[in-house]
Amino acid sequence: ILNLEEPITALKVIHVAGTKGKGSTCTFSEAILRECGFRTGLFTSPHLIDVRERYRINGLDISEDKFLQYFWGCWCKLKENVTEDLPMPPLFQFLTVLAFKIFTSEKVDVAILEVGLGGRLDSTNVVKEPIVCGITSLGMDHMEILGNTLGQIASEKAGIFKPRVPAFTVIQASEAMDVLQKRASELMIPLHVASSLDLNKLGGLKLGLAGDHQLINAGLAVSLCKCWLERTGHSEDFGFTTVNDQSNYLPEAFRRGLSTACLSGRAQIFRYPLVQSCEGNENSSFGDLIFYLDGAHSPESMEVCARWFARAVREDIYLCNDGNVDCSWQNLNNQHEPNNLDKSHKISKQVLLFNCMEVRDPQLLLPQLVRICAAQGVLFSKALLVPSLSTYSKVDSAMSAIPSDVTKDLSWQFRLQKTWERIIHGTDANFEENPKLSDPELLPPSYDFIGEDHPLNCNLRSSNLTSSAVIPSLPVALEWLRKCVKGDPNLRLQVLVTGSLHLVGDVLKLLRRR
């Protein structure tokens, strides 16, 4: 209907599937090739705040005017041709078709496509002959759809392999690697294992995305981009001889791309820009409120998140605080400004702001988060269990209104709370479920709530000394955190937001509006 089949075949695609790191790998790849001088198109999912985040042209979200033009152009044509046998496509299928429309119309030199779910049956897999394919680290996720074993999951991911198209992956568990290699052999294509990036190749620069695990994703991105350059006839322009060149040589454009790549909601630090004057009282002062945001939602990614948070807290890294919210929209490793705060009088407390989708098992996420952080000396004072504002299928806009009164079923959050209390205290806490607690004034005062840390496996002496709270509204939770540091310049709250990309997106949306 949209006459896109022929234009899609002309796209020079990098196609990436995987469990962990596919968004980061795509982001690195886009930044590298953009720095090489090519016009890039990047399609990723999900979006955190605005649906336009899914479509980047030359490193920037597509403009609102262009997005509306392409959106309604596709929507109206499809709507006009709806029949009983051909209904309107589901959300992700439509967003994928829209990506092809945008990239072909914008005449990008390269289109980097992140698989939405799985690979074999994913909407992005309509591309018949990409330039190169990549498989990031595989793990046990979306098992209700992809299979109950690592081999079954690997088989779905390997569904993006195509005849005559080179494929790359990273070091995998043998069960997954065997499946990937078997599929590559069936198609008679090479399957290369990309090495992790050697930091020495960056010439003193740091990766734009934080965390040691990003060296794996960056190494895969380098291999994908080398292959793309070779197969499109550009490798010699950048000094490469073969795609498997293992020398330490990395072009300046590659180094710039790797160091400037940016992806919101992954190992991101946002320092809340509290105003030092409140209600005309210039003597009013605030403590520090710093949010550490990572959309980890699988056991593997939660382990990575825990290590990153513990390290970031230990290193006491902060972003600028000049009253401009936008200054905080940066990734950890891009920030080189020294910490000028006087640490001697600061009392640091770590708080967890958590939610996960009900298809996730909190018993696989929360225990190792606590264990890994505790092993590195980071103990959570309290956990706040909150519902997200958004839902999986909602196409949102950054300008859409945020409901002030959100009434939700909190049974899932109370289940999360029980799991948390059992981890912290080794027994079921005796607390009262009170879903009507929606007024910040009714929440426990900050001193009572975060004043005492509870070591692991201690015994509860009172039902009032629980290590968590269910707060039925995310805006209320953020307002309460703000009130905790209001008027207490000695307090530093370090808040880890994790468990769901939707939660991270909602928090970023609310913070950006304040």
PDB file of N, CA and C in Angstrom, residues 341-395:
ATOM      1  N   LEU A 341      31.859  19.862  45.745  1.00  0.00           N
ATOM      2  CA  LEU A 341      31.104  19.895  46.995  1.00  0.00           C
ATOM      3  C   LEU A 341      31.998  19.507  48.173  1.00  0.00           C
ATOM      4  N   ASP A 342      31.704  20.072  49.304  1.00  0.00           N
ATOM      5  CA  ASP A 342      32.404  19.701  50.532  1.00  0.00           C
ATOM      6  C   ASP A 342      31.764  18.426  51.067  1.00  0.00           C
ATOM      7  N   LYS A 343      32.476  17.304  50.931  1.00  0.00           N
ATOM      8  CA  LYS A 343      31.892  16.019  51.308  1.00  0.00           C
ATOM      9  C   LYS A 343      31.862  15.813  52.819  1.00  0.00           C
ATOM     10  N   SER A 344      32.624  16.619  53.550  1.00  0.00           N
ATOM     11  CA  SER A 344      32.818  16.343  54.967  1.00  0.00           C
ATOM     12  C   SER A 344      31.524  16.417  55.757  1.00  0.00           C
ATOM     13  N   HIS A 345      30.579  17.237  55.316  1.00  0.00           N
ATOM     14  CA  HIS A 345      29.361  17.402  56.097  1.00  0.00           C
ATOM     15  C   HIS A 345      28.154  16.750  55.446  1.00  0.00           C
ATOM     16  N   LYS A 346      28.371  15.983  54.388  1.00  0.00           N
ATOM     17  CA  LYS A 346      27.255  15.366  53.689  1.00  0.00           C
ATOM     18  C   LYS A 346      26.973  13.968  54.226  1.00  0.00           C
ATOM     19  N   ILE A 347      25.701  13.700  54.486  1.00  0.00           N
ATOM     20  CA  ILE A 347      25.264  12.368  54.873  1.00  0.00           C
ATOM     21  C   ILE A 347      24.578  11.743  53.665  1.00  0.00           C
ATOM     22  N   SER A 348      25.210  10.741  53.068  1.00  0.00           N
ATOM     23  CA  SER A 348      24.684  10.118  51.852  1.00  0.00           C
ATOM     24  C   SER A 348      23.788   8.937  52.203  1.00  0.00           C
ATOM     25  N   LYS A 349      22.634   8.901  51.555  1.00  0.00           N
ATOM     26  CA  LYS A 349      21.695   7.794  51.697  1.00  0.00           C
ATOM     27  C   LYS A 349      21.302   7.314  50.314  1.00  0.00           C
ATOM     28  N   GLN A 350      21.267   5.989  50.140  1.00  0.00           N
ATOM     29  CA  GLN A 350      20.862   5.408  48.862  1.00  0.00           C
ATOM     30  C   GLN A 350      19.420   4.893  48.965  1.00  0.00           C
ATOM     31  N   VAL A 351      18.609   5.296  48.007  1.00  0.00           N
ATOM     32  CA  VAL A 351      17.192   4.926  47.962  1.00  0.00           C
ATOM     33  C   VAL A 351      16.909   4.257  46.632  1.00  0.00           C
ATOM     34  N   LEU A 352      16.110   3.209  46.638  1.00  0.00           N
ATOM     35  CA  LEU A 352      15.706   2.519  45.418  1.00  0.00           C
ATOM     36  C   LEU A 352      14.295   2.948  45.035  1.00  0.00           C
ATOM     37  N   LEU A 353      14.113   3.397  43.805  1.00  0.00           N
ATOM     38  CA  LEU A 353      12.791   3.681  43.243  1.00  0.00           C
ATOM     39  C   LEU A 353      12.556   2.618  42.181  1.00  0.00           C
ATOM     40  N   PHE A 354      11.602   1.713  42.420  1.00  0.00           N
ATOM     41  CA  PHE A 354      11.537   0.485  41.631  1.00  0.00           C
ATOM     42  C   PHE A 354      10.118   0.148  41.182  1.00  0.00           C
ATOM     43  N   ASN A 355      10.053  -0.375  39.974  1.00  0.00           N
ATOM     44  CA  ASN A 355       8.864  -1.068  39.480  1.00  0.00           C
ATOM     45  C   ASN A 355       9.318  -1.980  38.361  1.00  0.00           C
ATOM     46  N   CYS A 356       8.604  -3.051  38.130  1.00  0.00           N
ATOM     47  CA  CYS A 356       8.861  -3.897  36.964  1.00  0.00           C
ATOM     48  C   CYS A 356       7.524  -4.422  36.465  1.00  0.00           C
ATOM     49  N   MET A 357       7.518  -4.853  35.215  1.00  0.00           N
ATOM     50  CA  MET A 357       6.290  -5.388  34.643  1.00  0.00           C
ATOM     51  C   MET A 357       5.935  -6.706  35.321  1.00  0.00           C
ATOM     52  N   GLU A 358       4.680  -7.029  35.331  1.00  0.00           N
ATOM     53  CA  GLU A 358       4.212  -8.213  36.060  1.00  0.00           C
ATOM     54  C   GLU A 358       4.671  -9.515  35.432  1.00  0.00           C
ATOM     55  N   VAL A 359       5.146  -9.482  34.172  1.00  0.00           N
ATOM     56  CA  VAL A 359       5.686 -10.703  33.565  1.00  0.00           C
ATOM     57  C   VAL A 359       7.084 -10.996  34.099  1.00  0.00           C
ATOM     58  N   ARG A 360       7.690 -10.038  34.820  1.00  0.00           N
ATOM     59  CA  ARG A 360       9.017 -10.239  35.401  1.00  0.00           C
ATOM     60  C   ARG A 360       8.895 -10.902  36.765  1.00  0.00           C
ATOM     61  N   ASP A 361       9.952 -11.587  37.163  1.00  0.00           N
ATOM     62  CA  ASP A 361       9.989 -12.226  38.477  1.00  0.00           C
ATOM     63  C   ASP A 361      10.885 -11.398  39.385  1.00  0.00           C
ATOM     64  N   PRO A 362      10.317 -10.687  40.352  1.00  0.00           N
ATOM     65  CA  PRO A 362      11.156  -9.852  41.228  1.00  0.00           C
ATOM     66  C   PRO A 362      12.173 -10.662  42.021  1.00  0.00           C
ATOM     67  N   GLN A 363      11.908 -11.957  42.198  1.00  0.00           N
ATOM     68  CA  GLN A 363      12.864 -12.808  42.910  1.00  0.00           C
ATOM     69  C   GLN A 363      14.150 -13.002  42.114  1.00  0.00           C
ATOM     70  N   LEU A 364      14.101 -12.742  40.800  1.00  0.00           N
ATOM     71  CA  LEU A 364      15.298 -12.838  39.970  1.00  0.00           C
ATOM     72  C   LEU A 364      15.996 -11.498  39.815  1.00  0.00           C
ATOM     73  N   LEU A 365      15.315 -10.422  40.201  1.00  0.00           N
ATOM     74  CA  LEU A 365      15.869  -9.082  39.994  1.00  0.00           C
ATOM     75  C   LEU A 365      16.380  -8.459  41.293  1.00  0.00           C
ATOM     76  N   LEU A 366      15.535  -8.427  42.310  1.00  0.00           N
ATOM     77  CA  LEU A 366      15.871  -7.676  43.520  1.00  0.00           C
ATOM     78  C   LEU A 366      16.981  -8.304  44.371  1.00  0.00           C
ATOM     79  N   PRO A 367      16.992  -9.620  44.586  1.00  0.00           N
ATOM     80  CA  PRO A 367      18.043 -10.177  45.460  1.00  0.00           C
ATOM     81  C   PRO A 367      19.450  -9.886  44.975  1.00  0.00           C
ATOM     82  N   GLN A 368      19.702 -10.046  43.680  1.00  0.00           N
ATOM     83  CA  GLN A 368      21.066  -9.820  43.234  1.00  0.00           C
ATOM     84  C   GLN A 368      21.403  -8.338  43.182  1.00  0.00           C
ATOM     85  N   LEU A 369      20.406  -7.479  43.004  1.00  0.00           N
ATOM     86  CA  LEU A 369      20.659  -6.046  43.103  1.00  0.00           C
ATOM     87  C   LEU A 369      21.164  -5.707  44.504  1.00  0.00           C
ATOM     88  N   VAL A 370      20.488  -6.220  45.532  1.00  0.00           N
ATOM     89  CA  VAL A 370      20.884  -5.971  46.918  1.00  0.00           C
ATOM     90  C   VAL A 370      22.239  -6.597  47.201  1.00  0.00           C
ATOM     91  N   ARG A 371      22.413  -7.835  46.736  1.00  0.00           N
ATOM     92  CA  ARG A 371      23.645  -8.577  47.041  1.00  0.00           C
ATOM     93  C   ARG A 371      24.868  -7.897  46.427  1.00  0.00           C
ATOM     94  N   ILE A 372      24.785  -7.530  45.162  1.00  0.00           N
ATOM     95  CA  ILE A 372      25.943  -6.945  44.479  1.00  0.00           C
ATOM     96  C   ILE A 372      26.279  -5.579  45.062  1.00  0.00           C
ATOM     97  N   CYS A 373      25.257  -4.781  45.328  1.00  0.00           N
ATOM     98  CA  CYS A 373      25.514  -3.466  45.922  1.00  0.00           C
ATOM     99  C   CYS A 373      26.104  -3.613  47.322  1.00  0.00           C
ATOM    100  N   ALA A 374      25.544  -4.521  48.115  1.00  0.00           N
ATOM    101  CA  ALA A 374      26.035  -4.706  49.485  1.00  0.00           C
ATOM    102  C   ALA A 374      27.474  -5.183  49.487  1.00  0.00           C
ATOM    103  N   ALA A 375      27.833  -6.040  48.529  1.00  0.00           N
ATOM    104  CA  ALA A 375      29.204  -6.553  48.455  1.00  0.00           C
ATOM    105  C   ALA A 375      30.205  -5.441  48.192  1.00  0.00           C
ATOM    106  N   GLN A 376      29.726  -4.338  47.618  1.00  0.00           N
ATOM    107  CA  GLN A 376      30.601  -3.206  47.340  1.00  0.00           C
ATOM    108  C   GLN A 376      30.366  -2.049  48.312  1.00  0.00           C
ATOM    109  N   GLY A 377      29.705  -2.374  49.430  1.00  0.00           N
ATOM    110  CA  GLY A 377      29.553  -1.394  50.490  1.00  0.00           C
ATOM    111  C   GLY A 377      28.429  -0.403  50.306  1.00  0.00           C
ATOM    112  N   VAL A 378      27.507  -0.680  49.397  1.00  0.00           N
ATOM    113  CA  VAL A 378      26.384   0.228  49.151  1.00  0.00           C
ATOM    114  C   VAL A 378      25.106  -0.441  49.654  1.00  0.00           C
ATOM    115  N   LEU A 379      24.506   0.138  50.697  1.00  0.00           N
ATOM    116  CA  LEU A 379      23.277  -0.397  51.282  1.00  0.00           C
ATOM    117  C   LEU A 379      22.137   0.590  51.063  1.00  0.00           C
ATOM    118  N   PHE A 380      21.015   0.089  50.632  1.00  0.00           N
ATOM    119  CA  PHE A 380      19.849   0.944  50.412  1.00  0.00           C
ATOM    120  C   PHE A 380      19.181   1.258  51.743  1.00  0.00           C
ATOM    121  N   SER A 381      18.977   2.544  51.996  1.00  0.00           N
ATOM    122  CA  SER A 381      18.256   2.938  53.204  1.00  0.00           C
ATOM    123  C   SER A 381      16.805   2.509  53.113  1.00  0.00           C
ATOM    124  N   LYS A 382      16.212   2.757  51.958  1.00  0.00           N
ATOM    125  CA  LYS A 382      14.810   2.401  51.768  1.00  0.00           C
ATOM    126  C   LYS A 382      14.549   2.124  50.290  1.00  0.00           C
ATOM    127  N   ALA A 383      13.422   1.460  50.046  1.00  0.00           N
ATOM    128  CA  ALA A 383      12.939   1.225  48.683  1.00  0.00           C
ATOM    129  C   ALA A 383      11.540   1.804  48.548  1.00  0.00           C
ATOM    130  N   LEU A 384      11.303   2.509  47.467  1.00  0.00           N
ATOM    131  CA  LEU A 384       9.984   3.038  47.145  1.00  0.00           C
ATOM    132  C   LEU A 384       9.447   2.246  45.956  1.00  0.00           C
ATOM    133  N   LEU A 385       8.313   1.598  46.145  1.00  0.00           N
ATOM    134  CA  LEU A 385       7.689   0.803  45.089  1.00  0.00           C
ATOM    135  C   LEU A 385       6.544   1.600  44.499  1.00  0.00           C
ATOM    136  N   VAL A 386       6.624   1.890  43.213  1.00  0.00           N
ATOM    137  CA  VAL A 386       5.666   2.791  42.580  1.00  0.00           C
ATOM    138  C   VAL A 386       5.155   2.202  41.273  1.00  0.00           C
ATOM    139  N   PRO A 387       3.943   2.541  40.873  1.00  0.00           N
ATOM    140  CA  PRO A 387       3.480   2.161  39.535  1.00  0.00           C
ATOM    141  C   PRO A 387       4.023   3.135  38.506  1.00  0.00           C
ATOM    142  N   SER A 388       4.196   2.646  37.282  1.00  0.00           N
ATOM    143  CA  SER A 388       4.578   3.539  36.189  1.00  0.00           C
ATOM    144  C   SER A 388       3.358   4.320  35.728  1.00  0.00           C
ATOM    145  N   LEU A 389       3.617   5.448  35.061  1.00  0.00           N
ATOM    146  CA  LEU A 389       2.515   6.226  34.497  1.00  0.00           C
ATOM    147  C   LEU A 389       2.094   5.675  33.151  1.00  0.00           C
ATOM    148  N   SER A 390       3.095   5.249  32.364  1.00  0.00           N
ATOM    149  CA  SER A 390       2.831   4.830  30.993  1.00  0.00           C
ATOM    150  C   SER A 390       2.571   3.328  30.939  1.00  0.00           C
ATOM    151  N   THR A 391       2.123   2.873  29.778  1.00  0.00           N
ATOM    152  CA  THR A 391       1.919   1.455  29.538  1.00  0.00           C
ATOM    153  C   THR A 391       2.680   1.067  28.286  1.00  0.00           C
ATOM    154  N   TYR A 392       2.819  -0.233  28.069  1.00  0.00           N
ATOM    155  CA  TYR A 392       3.657  -0.708  26.963  1.00  0.00           C
ATOM    156  C   TYR A 392       3.170  -0.198  25.614  1.00  0.00           C
ATOM    157  N   SER A 393       1.851  -0.117  25.421  1.00  0.00           N
ATOM    158  CA  SER A 393       1.310   0.168  24.098  1.00  0.00           C
ATOM    159  C   SER A 393       1.015   1.644  23.861  1.00  0.00           C
ATOM    160  N   LYS A 394       1.339   2.485  24.817  1.00  0.00           N
ATOM    161  CA  LYS A 394       0.971   3.885  24.688  1.00  0.00           C
ATOM    162  C   LYS A 394       2.001   4.664  23.874  1.00  0.00           C
ATOM    163  N   VAL A 395       1.556   5.307  22.802  1.00  0.00           N
ATOM    164  CA  VAL A 395       2.424   6.189  22.024  1.00  0.00           C
ATOM    165  C   VAL A 395       2.289   7.574  22.606  1.00  0.00           C
TER     166      VAL A 395
END
